[in-house]
PDB file of C-alpha atoms in Angstrom:
ATOM      1  CA  MET A 106       0.058  -0.058   0.175  1.00 35.00           C
ATOM      2  CA  VAL A 107       2.806   2.451   0.948  1.00 32.00           C
ATOM      3  CA  THR A 108       4.532   1.737  -2.328  1.00 35.00           C
ATOM      4  CA  GLY A 109       1.582   2.356  -4.277  1.00 41.00           C
ATOM      5  CA  ILE A 110       1.105   5.693  -2.686  1.00 33.00           C
ATOM      6  CA  LEU A 111       4.621   6.801  -3.089  1.00 33.00           C
ATOM      7  CA  ALA A 112       4.371   5.651  -6.882  1.00 41.00           C
ATOM      8  CA  GLU A 113       1.091   7.859  -7.296  1.00 40.00           C
ATOM      9  CA  VAL A 114       2.828  10.829  -5.551  1.00 34.00           C
ATOM     10  CA  GLY A 115       5.898  10.204  -7.892  1.00 40.00           C
ATOM     11  CA  LYS A 116       3.800  10.380 -10.975  1.00 45.00           C
ATOM     12  CA  ARG A 117       1.960  13.556  -9.729  1.00 45.00           C
ATOM     13  CA  VAL A 118       5.399  15.339  -9.053  1.00 40.00           C
ATOM     14  CA  SER A 119       6.849  14.219 -12.410  1.00 49.00           C
ATOM     15  CA  SER A 120       3.711  15.249 -14.290  1.00 58.00           C
ATOM     16  CA  ARG A 121       3.725  18.417 -12.540  1.00 65.00           C
ATOM     17  CA  TRP A 122       7.630  19.139 -12.876  1.00 63.00           C
ATOM     18  CA  LEU A 123       6.977  18.265 -16.676  1.00 66.00           C
ATOM     19  CA  THR A 124       4.292  20.827 -17.409  1.00 72.00           C
ATOM     20  CA  ALA A 125       5.468  23.466 -14.928  1.00 71.00           C
ATOM     21  CA  VAL A 126       9.177  23.448 -15.403  1.00 76.00           C
ATOM     22  CA  LEU A 127      10.619  21.263 -18.304  1.00 79.00           C
ATOM     23  CA  LEU A 128       8.168  22.132 -21.181  1.00 84.00           C
ATOM     24  CA  PRO A 129       8.228  26.072 -20.486  1.00 87.00           C
ATOM     25  CA  GLY A 130      12.018  25.768 -19.970  1.00 87.00           C
ATOM     26  CA  LEU A 131      12.552  23.894 -23.335  1.00 87.00           C
ATOM     27  CA  LEU A 132      10.388  26.441 -24.940  1.00 89.00           C
ATOM     28  CA  LEU A 133      12.366  29.067 -23.679  1.00 91.00           C
ATOM     29  CA  VAL A 134      15.512  27.277 -24.674  1.00 90.00           C
ATOM     30  CA  THR A 135      14.242  27.185 -28.082  1.00 88.00           C
ATOM     31  CA  VAL A 136      13.355  30.591 -28.403  1.00 90.00           C
ATOM     32  CA  THR A 137      16.960  31.523 -27.240  1.00 90.00           C
ATOM     33  CA  ALA A 138      18.530  29.389 -29.690  1.00 88.00           C
ATOM     34  CA  VAL A 139      16.260  30.785 -32.645  1.00 88.00           C
ATOM     35  CA  GLY A 140      16.973  34.348 -31.288  1.00 85.00           C
ATOM     36  CA  PHE A 141      20.839  33.635 -31.167  1.00 86.00           C
ATOM     37  CA  HIS A 142      20.607  32.294 -34.798  1.00 83.00           C
ATOM     38  CA  LEU A 143      18.433  35.120 -36.306  1.00 82.00           C
ATOM     39  CA  GLY A 144      19.202  38.103 -34.385  1.00 79.00           C
ATOM     40  CA  HIS A 145      17.400  41.416 -34.456  1.00 82.00           C
ATOM     41  CA  GLU A 146      17.887  42.272 -38.175  1.00 82.00           C
ATOM     42  CA  GLN A 147      16.551  38.916 -39.397  1.00 81.00           C
ATOM     43  CA  ALA A 148      14.037  38.255 -36.496  1.00 74.00           C
ATOM     44  CA  LEU A 149      11.127  37.327 -38.844  1.00 78.00           C
ATOM     45  CA  ASP A 150      13.037  35.655 -41.648  1.00 76.00           C
ATOM     46  CA  VAL A 151      11.132  32.312 -41.832  1.00 80.00           C
ATOM     47  CA  GLY A 152      13.384  30.880 -44.782  1.00 82.00           C
ATOM     48  CA  ARG A 153      16.525  31.566 -42.655  1.00 83.00           C
ATOM     49  CA  LEU A 154      15.089  29.640 -39.817  1.00 80.00           C
ATOM     50  CA  THR A 155      13.706  26.893 -41.877  1.00 84.00           C
ATOM     51  CA  ALA A 156      17.256  26.468 -43.419  1.00 83.00           C
ATOM     52  CA  TRP A 157      18.930  26.334 -39.963  1.00 79.00           C
ATOM     53  CA  VAL A 158      16.412  23.776 -38.619  1.00 81.00           C
ATOM     54  CA  ASP A 159      16.910  21.379 -41.649  1.00 82.00           C
ATOM     55  CA  GLU A 160      20.739  21.718 -41.400  1.00 81.00           C
ATOM     56  CA  THR A 161      20.552  21.057 -37.622  1.00 78.00           C
ATOM     57  CA  LEU A 162      18.381  17.933 -38.029  1.00 79.00           C
ATOM     58  CA  ARG A 163      20.801  16.567 -40.804  1.00 80.00           C
ATOM     59  CA  SER A 164      23.657  17.096 -38.614  1.00 78.00           C
ATOM     60  CA  TRP A 165      21.947  15.275 -35.656  1.00 75.00           C
ATOM     61  CA  ARG A 166      21.225  12.370 -38.021  1.00 79.00           C
ATOM     62  CA  ASP A 167      24.976  12.086 -38.857  1.00 76.00           C
ATOM     63  CA  ARG A 168      26.153  12.516 -35.714  1.00 81.00           C
ATOM     64  CA  PRO A 169      23.652  10.920 -33.111  1.00 79.00           C
ATOM     65  CA  ALA A 170      26.116  11.103 -30.149  1.00 82.00           C
ATOM     66  CA  ASP A 171      26.132  14.981 -30.568  1.00 78.00           C
ATOM     67  CA  ALA A 172      22.529  15.403 -30.735  1.00 76.00           C
ATOM     68  CA  ALA A 173      22.224  13.348 -27.537  1.00 82.00           C
ATOM     69  CA  VAL A 174      24.547  15.767 -25.678  1.00 82.00           C
ATOM     70  CA  ARG A 175      22.899  18.722 -27.060  1.00 81.00           C
ATOM     71  CA  VAL A 176      19.214  17.380 -26.160  1.00 82.00           C
ATOM     72  CA  GLY A 177      20.709  16.416 -22.594  1.00 84.00           C
ATOM     73  CA  LEU A 178      22.013  20.123 -22.213  1.00 86.00           C
ATOM     74  CA  ALA A 179      18.696  21.422 -23.436  1.00 85.00           C
ATOM     75  CA  LEU A 180      17.000  19.581 -20.822  1.00 83.00           C
ATOM     76  CA  LEU A 181      19.583  20.469 -18.076  1.00 86.00           C
ATOM     77  CA  ALA A 182      19.335  24.206 -19.363  1.00 88.00           C
ATOM     78  CA  ALA A 183      15.326  23.957 -18.992  1.00 86.00           C
ATOM     79  CA  GLY A 184      15.441  22.722 -15.359  1.00 86.00           C
ATOM     80  CA  VAL A 185      17.850  25.412 -14.375  1.00 89.00           C
ATOM     81  CA  LEU A 186      15.542  27.915 -16.233  1.00 91.00           C
ATOM     82  CA  GLY A 187      12.421  26.619 -14.416  1.00 89.00           C
ATOM     83  CA  THR A 188      14.334  26.939 -11.113  1.00 89.00           C
ATOM     84  CA  LEU A 189      15.185  30.524 -11.962  1.00 93.00           C
ATOM     85  CA  ALA A 190      11.878  31.547 -13.101  1.00 93.00           C
ATOM     86  CA  ARG A 191      10.441  30.115  -9.539  1.00 91.00           C
ATOM     87  CA  GLU A 192      13.063  32.439  -7.727  1.00 93.00           C
ATOM     88  CA  LEU A 193      12.339  35.322  -9.906  1.00 95.00           C
ATOM     89  CA  GLY A 194       8.424  34.778  -9.315  1.00 94.00           C
ATOM     90  CA  GLY A 195       9.262  34.855  -5.456  1.00 93.00           C
ATOM     91  CA  ALA A 196      11.087  38.151  -5.821  1.00 95.00           C
ATOM     92  CA  ILE A 197       8.264  39.545  -7.755  1.00 96.00           C
ATOM     93  CA  GLU A 198       5.718  38.176  -5.266  1.00 95.00           C
ATOM     94  CA  ARG A 199       7.444  40.184  -2.547  1.00 94.00           C
ATOM     95  CA  VAL A 200       7.500  43.383  -4.408  1.00 94.00           C
ATOM     96  CA  TRP A 201       3.679  42.965  -5.265  1.00 95.00           C
ATOM     97  CA  LEU A 202       2.900  42.184  -1.613  1.00 93.00           C
ATOM     98  CA  ARG A 203       5.490  44.527  -0.007  1.00 90.00           C
ATOM     99  CA  GLY A 204       4.572  46.655   3.006  1.00 83.00           C
ATOM    100  CA  GLY A 205       5.393  50.118   3.934  1.00 78.00           C
ATOM    101  CA  THR A 206       3.310  53.171   3.875  1.00 76.00           C
ATOM    102  CA  SER A 207       1.933  54.903   0.866  1.00 72.00           C
ATOM    103  CA  SER A 208      -0.204  57.795  -0.022  1.00 67.00           C
ATOM    104  CA  GLY A 209      -2.258  55.401  -2.244  1.00 67.00           C
ATOM    105  CA  GLY A 210      -2.076  57.895  -5.245  1.00 75.00           C
ATOM    106  CA  GLY A 211      -4.491  57.045  -7.865  1.00 82.00           C
ATOM    107  CA  ARG A 212      -5.987  54.348  -6.363  1.00 83.00           C
ATOM    108  CA  ARG A 213      -6.877  56.551  -3.249  1.00 83.00           C
ATOM    109  CA  ARG A 214      -8.330  59.233  -5.329  1.00 84.00           C
ATOM    110  CA  ARG A 215     -10.343  56.741  -7.464  1.00 86.00           C
ATOM    111  CA  ALA A 216     -11.871  55.331  -4.253  1.00 82.00           C
ATOM    112  CA  LEU A 217     -12.718  58.569  -2.944  1.00 83.00           C
ATOM    113  CA  ARG A 218     -14.449  59.708  -5.978  1.00 84.00           C
ATOM    114  CA  ALA A 219     -16.416  56.299  -6.127  1.00 82.00           C
ATOM    115  CA  ALA A 220     -17.487  56.926  -2.602  1.00 79.00           C
ATOM    116  CA  ASP A 221     -18.655  60.346  -3.432  1.00 80.00           C
ATOM    117  CA  ARG A 222     -20.539  59.316  -6.284  1.00 85.00           C
ATOM    118  CA  ASP A 223     -22.223  56.508  -4.390  1.00 79.00           C
ATOM    119  CA  GLY A 224     -23.101  58.582  -1.409  1.00 76.00           C
ATOM    120  CA  VAL A 225     -21.454  56.308   0.951  1.00 79.00           C
ATOM    121  CA  SER A 226     -19.117  57.236   3.785  1.00 81.00           C
ATOM    122  CA  VAL A 227     -15.351  56.687   3.700  1.00 79.00           C
ATOM    123  CA  VAL A 228     -13.590  54.569   6.326  1.00 80.00           C
ATOM    124  CA  GLU A 229     -10.132  55.783   6.563  1.00 81.00           C
ATOM    125  CA  ALA A 230      -8.708  52.599   7.296  1.00 80.00           C
ATOM    126  CA  TYR A 231     -10.139  50.954   4.223  1.00 83.00           C
ATOM    127  CA  LEU A 232      -8.405  53.570   2.002  1.00 85.00           C
ATOM    128  CA  PRO A 233      -5.298  52.603  -0.004  1.00 85.00           C
ATOM    129  CA  GLN A 234      -2.166  52.942   2.146  1.00 87.00           C
ATOM    130  CA  ARG A 235       0.500  50.349   0.622  1.00 88.00           C
ATOM    131  CA  PRO A 236       2.679  50.759  -2.514  1.00 89.00           C
ATOM    132  CA  THR A 237       0.502  48.415  -4.534  1.00 91.00           C
ATOM    133  CA  TRP A 238      -2.942  47.234  -4.873  1.00 92.00           C
ATOM    134  CA  MET A 239      -1.973  43.621  -3.926  1.00 94.00           C
ATOM    135  CA  SER A 240      -0.534  44.650  -0.861  1.00 93.00           C
ATOM    136  CA  ASP A 241      -3.426  46.683   0.074  1.00 93.00           C
ATOM    137  CA  ARG A 242      -5.840  43.820  -0.643  1.00 93.00           C
ATOM    138  CA  VAL A 243      -3.926  41.584   1.974  1.00 93.00           C
ATOM    139  CA  ARG A 244      -3.750  44.620   4.418  1.00 93.00           C
ATOM    140  CA  LEU A 245      -7.713  44.865   4.136  1.00 93.00           C
ATOM    141  CA  VAL A 246      -8.093  41.063   5.539  1.00 93.00           C
ATOM    142  CA  GLU A 247      -6.430  42.322   8.569  1.00 93.00           C
ATOM    143  CA  VAL A 248      -8.146  45.476   9.082  1.00 93.00           C
ATOM    144  CA  ARG A 249     -11.643  44.337   8.377  1.00 93.00           C
ATOM    145  CA  THR A 250     -11.231  41.366  10.639  1.00 93.00           C
ATOM    146  CA  ARG A 251      -9.819  43.743  13.282  1.00 92.00           C
ATOM    147  CA  ALA A 252     -12.654  46.154  12.816  1.00 91.00           C
ATOM    148  CA  GLN A 253     -15.350  43.366  13.105  1.00 91.00           C
ATOM    149  CA  TYR A 254     -14.048  40.886  15.644  1.00 92.00           C
ATOM    150  CA  TRP A 255     -11.495  43.031  17.350  1.00 91.00           C
ATOM    151  CA  PHE A 256      -8.594  40.169  16.735  1.00 91.00           C
ATOM    152  CA  ASP A 257      -5.608  39.507  14.661  1.00 92.00           C
ATOM    153  CA  ALA A 258      -6.407  37.701  11.533  1.00 92.00           C
ATOM    154  CA  ALA A 259      -2.762  36.726  10.973  1.00 92.00           C
ATOM    155  CA  MET A 260      -2.605  35.159  14.586  1.00 93.00           C
ATOM    156  CA  ALA A 261      -5.940  33.572  14.266  1.00 94.00           C
ATOM    157  CA  TRP A 262      -5.570  31.977  10.981  1.00 95.00           C
ATOM    158  CA  PRO A 263      -3.150  28.973  11.607  1.00 94.00           C
ATOM    159  CA  ARG A 264      -5.744  28.145  14.531  1.00 94.00           C
ATOM    160  CA  LEU A 265      -8.626  28.453  11.954  1.00 95.00           C
ATOM    161  CA  TRP A 266      -6.813  26.511   9.573  1.00 95.00           C
ATOM    162  CA  LEU A 267      -6.611  23.601  11.978  1.00 94.00           C
ATOM    163  CA  LEU A 268     -10.286  23.696  12.730  1.00 95.00           C
ATOM    164  CA  VAL A 269     -11.947  23.741   9.418  1.00 94.00           C
ATOM    165  CA  GLY A 270     -12.235  20.654   7.228  1.00 93.00           C
ATOM    166  CA  ASP A 271     -10.993  19.734   3.783  1.00 93.00           C
ATOM    167  CA  GLU A 272     -14.139  21.193   2.061  1.00 95.00           C
ATOM    168  CA  VAL A 273     -13.207  24.473   3.472  1.00 94.00           C
ATOM    169  CA  ARG A 274      -9.561  24.171   2.905  1.00 95.00           C
ATOM    170  CA  GLN A 275      -9.695  23.079  -0.778  1.00 95.00           C
ATOM    171  CA  PRO A 276     -10.952  26.324  -2.209  1.00 95.00           C
ATOM    172  CA  VAL A 277      -8.257  28.280  -0.303  1.00 95.00           C
ATOM    173  CA  VAL A 278      -5.321  25.816  -1.412  1.00 94.00           C
ATOM    174  CA  ALA A 279      -6.723  26.178  -4.920  1.00 94.00           C
ATOM    175  CA  ALA A 280      -6.648  30.070  -4.950  1.00 94.00           C
ATOM    176  CA  ARG A 281      -3.313  30.085  -3.255  1.00 94.00           C
ATOM    177  CA  THR A 282      -2.028  27.661  -5.977  1.00 92.00           C
ATOM    178  CA  VAL A 283      -3.228  29.856  -8.869  1.00 93.00           C
ATOM    179  CA  PHE A 284      -1.624  32.648  -7.336  1.00 95.00           C
ATOM    180  CA  ALA A 285       1.754  30.979  -6.969  1.00 93.00           C
ATOM    181  CA  GLU A 286       1.445  29.775 -10.491  1.00 92.00           C
ATOM    182  CA  ALA A 287       0.841  33.363 -11.499  1.00 95.00           C
ATOM    183  CA  VAL A 288       3.847  34.642  -9.702  1.00 94.00           C
ATOM    184  CA  THR A 289       6.101  31.786 -11.527  1.00 93.00           C
ATOM    185  CA  LEU A 290       4.623  32.954 -14.760  1.00 94.00           C
ATOM    186  CA  ALA A 291       5.508  36.468 -14.238  1.00 96.00           C
ATOM    187  CA  GLY A 292       9.143  35.056 -13.452  1.00 95.00           C
ATOM    188  CA  TRP A 293       8.928  33.367 -16.991  1.00 95.00           C
ATOM    189  CA  GLY A 294       8.098  36.639 -18.515  1.00 95.00           C
ATOM    190  CA  CYS A 295      11.178  38.276 -17.236  1.00 95.00           C
ATOM    191  CA  LEU A 296      13.219  35.344 -18.475  1.00 95.00           C
ATOM    192  CA  TYR A 297      11.656  35.992 -21.997  1.00 94.00           C
ATOM    193  CA  ALA A 298      12.439  39.573 -21.661  1.00 93.00           C
ATOM    194  CA  VAL A 299      16.075  38.685 -21.169  1.00 92.00           C
ATOM    195  CA  ALA A 300      16.127  36.591 -24.296  1.00 92.00           C
ATOM    196  CA  GLY A 301      14.649  39.627 -25.993  1.00 90.00           C
ATOM    197  CA  VAL A 302      18.348  41.024 -25.854  1.00 90.00           C
ATOM    198  CA  LEU A 303      19.205  38.560 -28.714  1.00 89.00           C
ATOM    199  CA  TRP A 304      15.852  38.651 -30.396  1.00 89.00           C
ATOM    200  CA  TRP A 305      13.188  41.312 -30.087  1.00 91.00           C
ATOM    201  CA  PRO A 306      10.130  39.260 -30.756  1.00 92.00           C
ATOM    202  CA  ALA A 307      11.098  37.669 -27.348  1.00 92.00           C
ATOM    203  CA  LEU A 308      10.855  41.043 -25.627  1.00 93.00           C
ATOM    204  CA  ILE A 309       7.304  41.169 -26.878  1.00 94.00           C
ATOM    205  CA  ALA A 310       6.402  37.738 -25.649  1.00 93.00           C
ATOM    206  CA  GLY A 311       7.908  38.499 -22.367  1.00 94.00           C
ATOM    207  CA  ALA A 312       5.804  41.611 -21.918  1.00 95.00           C
ATOM    208  CA  CYS A 313       2.690  39.632 -22.770  1.00 96.00           C
ATOM    209  CA  VAL A 314       3.427  37.183 -20.463  1.00 95.00           C
ATOM    210  CA  PHE A 315       4.341  39.234 -17.695  1.00 96.00           C
ATOM    211  CA  LEU A 316       0.994  41.187 -18.165  1.00 97.00           C
ATOM    212  CA  VAL A 317      -1.104  38.089 -18.268  1.00 96.00           C
ATOM    213  CA  ALA A 318       0.713  36.888 -15.044  1.00 97.00           C
ATOM    214  CA  TRP A 319       0.015  40.155 -13.197  1.00 97.00           C
ATOM    215  CA  ARG A 320      -3.602  40.277 -14.259  1.00 97.00           C
ATOM    216  CA  ARG A 321      -3.955  36.457 -12.953  1.00 96.00           C
ATOM    217  CA  ALA A 322      -2.254  37.240  -9.694  1.00 96.00           C
ATOM    218  CA  ARG A 323      -4.575  40.065  -9.117  1.00 96.00           C
ATOM    219  CA  VAL A 324      -7.579  38.105  -9.793  1.00 97.00           C
ATOM    220  CA  SER A 325      -6.496  35.045  -7.624  1.00 96.00           C
ATOM    221  CA  LEU A 326      -5.386  37.167  -4.916  1.00 95.00           C
ATOM    222  CA  ASP A 327      -8.390  38.808  -4.619  1.00 96.00           C
ATOM    223  CA  GLU A 328     -10.337  35.459  -4.686  1.00 96.00           C
ATOM    224  CA  LEU A 329      -7.770  34.207  -1.866  1.00 95.00           C
ATOM    225  CA  ALA A 330      -8.279  37.264   0.505  1.00 95.00           C
ATOM    226  CA  THR A 331     -12.131  37.047  -0.071  1.00 96.00           C
ATOM    227  CA  LEU A 332     -11.818  33.269   0.958  1.00 96.00           C
ATOM    228  CA  ILE A 333      -9.813  33.999   4.075  1.00 95.00           C
ATOM    229  CA  GLU A 334     -12.340  36.688   5.308  1.00 95.00           C
ATOM    230  CA  ALA A 335     -15.068  34.172   4.665  1.00 95.00           C
ATOM    231  CA  VAL A 336     -13.639  31.510   6.684  1.00 96.00           C
ATOM    232  CA  VAL A 337     -13.173  34.116   9.547  1.00 95.00           C
ATOM    233  CA  ASP A 338     -16.741  35.030   9.138  1.00 94.00           C
ATOM    234  CA  VAL A 339     -18.036  31.587   9.383  1.00 94.00           C
ATOM    235  CA  HIS A 340     -15.917  29.961  11.692  1.00 95.00           C
ATOM    236  CA  HIS A 341     -14.781  32.455  14.179  1.00 94.00           C
ATOM    237  CA  ARG A 342     -17.253  30.994  16.707  1.00 93.00           C
ATOM    238  CA  ALA A 343     -15.519  27.707  16.616  1.00 94.00           C
ATOM    239  CA  LEU A 344     -12.344  29.490  17.136  1.00 94.00           C
ATOM    240  CA  ALA A 345     -13.546  31.251  20.200  1.00 93.00           C
ATOM    241  CA  GLU A 346     -14.743  27.960  21.462  1.00 93.00           C
ATOM    242  CA  ALA A 347     -11.626  26.125  20.763  1.00 94.00           C
ATOM    243  CA  LEU A 348      -9.788  29.040  22.656  1.00 93.00           C
ATOM    244  CA  GLY A 349     -12.214  29.054  25.884  1.00 91.00           C
ATOM    245  CA  VAL A 350     -13.745  32.360  25.017  1.00 91.00           C
ATOM    246  CA  PRO A 351     -17.628  31.857  25.423  1.00 89.00           C
ATOM    247  CA  LEU A 352     -19.717  34.077  23.143  1.00 87.00           C
ATOM    248  CA  GLY A 353     -22.969  35.529  23.572  1.00 82.00           C
ATOM    249  CA  PRO A 354     -25.845  35.373  21.285  1.00 80.00           C
ATOM    250  CA  GLU A 355     -24.857  38.741  19.499  1.00 80.00           C
ATOM    251  CA  GLY A 356     -21.597  37.235  18.557  1.00 81.00           C
ATOM    252  CA  VAL A 357     -18.132  38.760  19.190  1.00 88.00           C
ATOM    253  CA  THR A 358     -18.120  41.819  21.222  1.00 88.00           C
ATOM    254  CA  GLU A 359     -15.162  44.180  21.886  1.00 88.00           C
ATOM    255  CA  ALA A 360     -14.407  42.609  25.218  1.00 89.00           C
ATOM    256  CA  GLU A 361     -14.628  39.220  23.955  1.00 91.00           C
ATOM    257  CA  GLY A 362     -12.503  40.030  20.899  1.00 88.00           C
ATOM    258  CA  ARG A 363      -9.668  41.464  22.908  1.00 91.00           C
ATOM    259  CA  ARG A 364      -9.919  38.172  25.036  1.00 92.00           C
ATOM    260  CA  ILE A 365      -9.423  36.263  21.972  1.00 92.00           C
ATOM    261  CA  ASP A 366      -6.663  38.364  20.824  1.00 89.00           C
ATOM    262  CA  ASP A 367      -5.098  38.146  24.243  1.00 90.00           C
ATOM    263  CA  VAL A 368      -5.178  34.310  24.042  1.00 91.00           C
ATOM    264  CA  LEU A 369      -3.872  34.327  20.501  1.00 91.00           C
ATOM    265  CA  ARG A 370      -0.666  36.614  21.484  1.00 87.00           C
ATOM    266  CA  LYS A 371      -0.271  34.764  24.812  1.00 81.00           C
ATOM    267  CA  GLY A 372      -0.818  38.035  26.913  1.00 67.00           C
ATOM    268  CA  GLY A 373       1.919  39.746  24.720  1.00 61.00           C
ATOM    269  CA  ARG A 374       1.870  42.387  22.407  1.00 60.00           C
TER     270      ARG A 374
END
């Protein structure tokens, strides 16, 4: 049984590595090779590209050992590029989610205009205060939880995660996975832009890939933040009960929320 489980896990890991690392890496290796051969001046010369491919295939048929070495090097380069794309994606994620204070700029002005147009009051804490939209979206989870329940969402989340079942976890994990894939895609976009030094179409492709990744990251992060808030809304009573803080019929009051917060922080600040 254990052997069967390990084999199944191995197949899933291999499949994921193939689709997420190897194939995108091989595509980038191919683009780089094409860019190196064509350059900028003959970037769209299909005839030159076809002739080069034909010559390469004939050479590989005549020298199979050389072909095997080159294929092996291409696979190795693809794996390295996949790892590099993930690392670049992690760096981009840190930039997108970076903290710090900001005036909010145009996002703040647009929020104020929308509130004025709709005739609703403005909650200062909900206005943009971070350098990026994504960073502000994450901040709002904490601000809204604090405003409604008077406890720290970041401290409460690991405990809530232990309390909820798989049917609650699955949508959260799925949204987080989509966000992680989006930031990795942004890393691939940066690598394509680097290949654009050799071949200008790669620069255009890199810009398009990065824009798609940025859009996917925004959508998936908004979904993730919404799901986290939903878990807090639906399961905060279970959290209070697990922490030994009884709640009245009206829900979490300020006093009870501060007791929950005190338990979460172990009496610290």
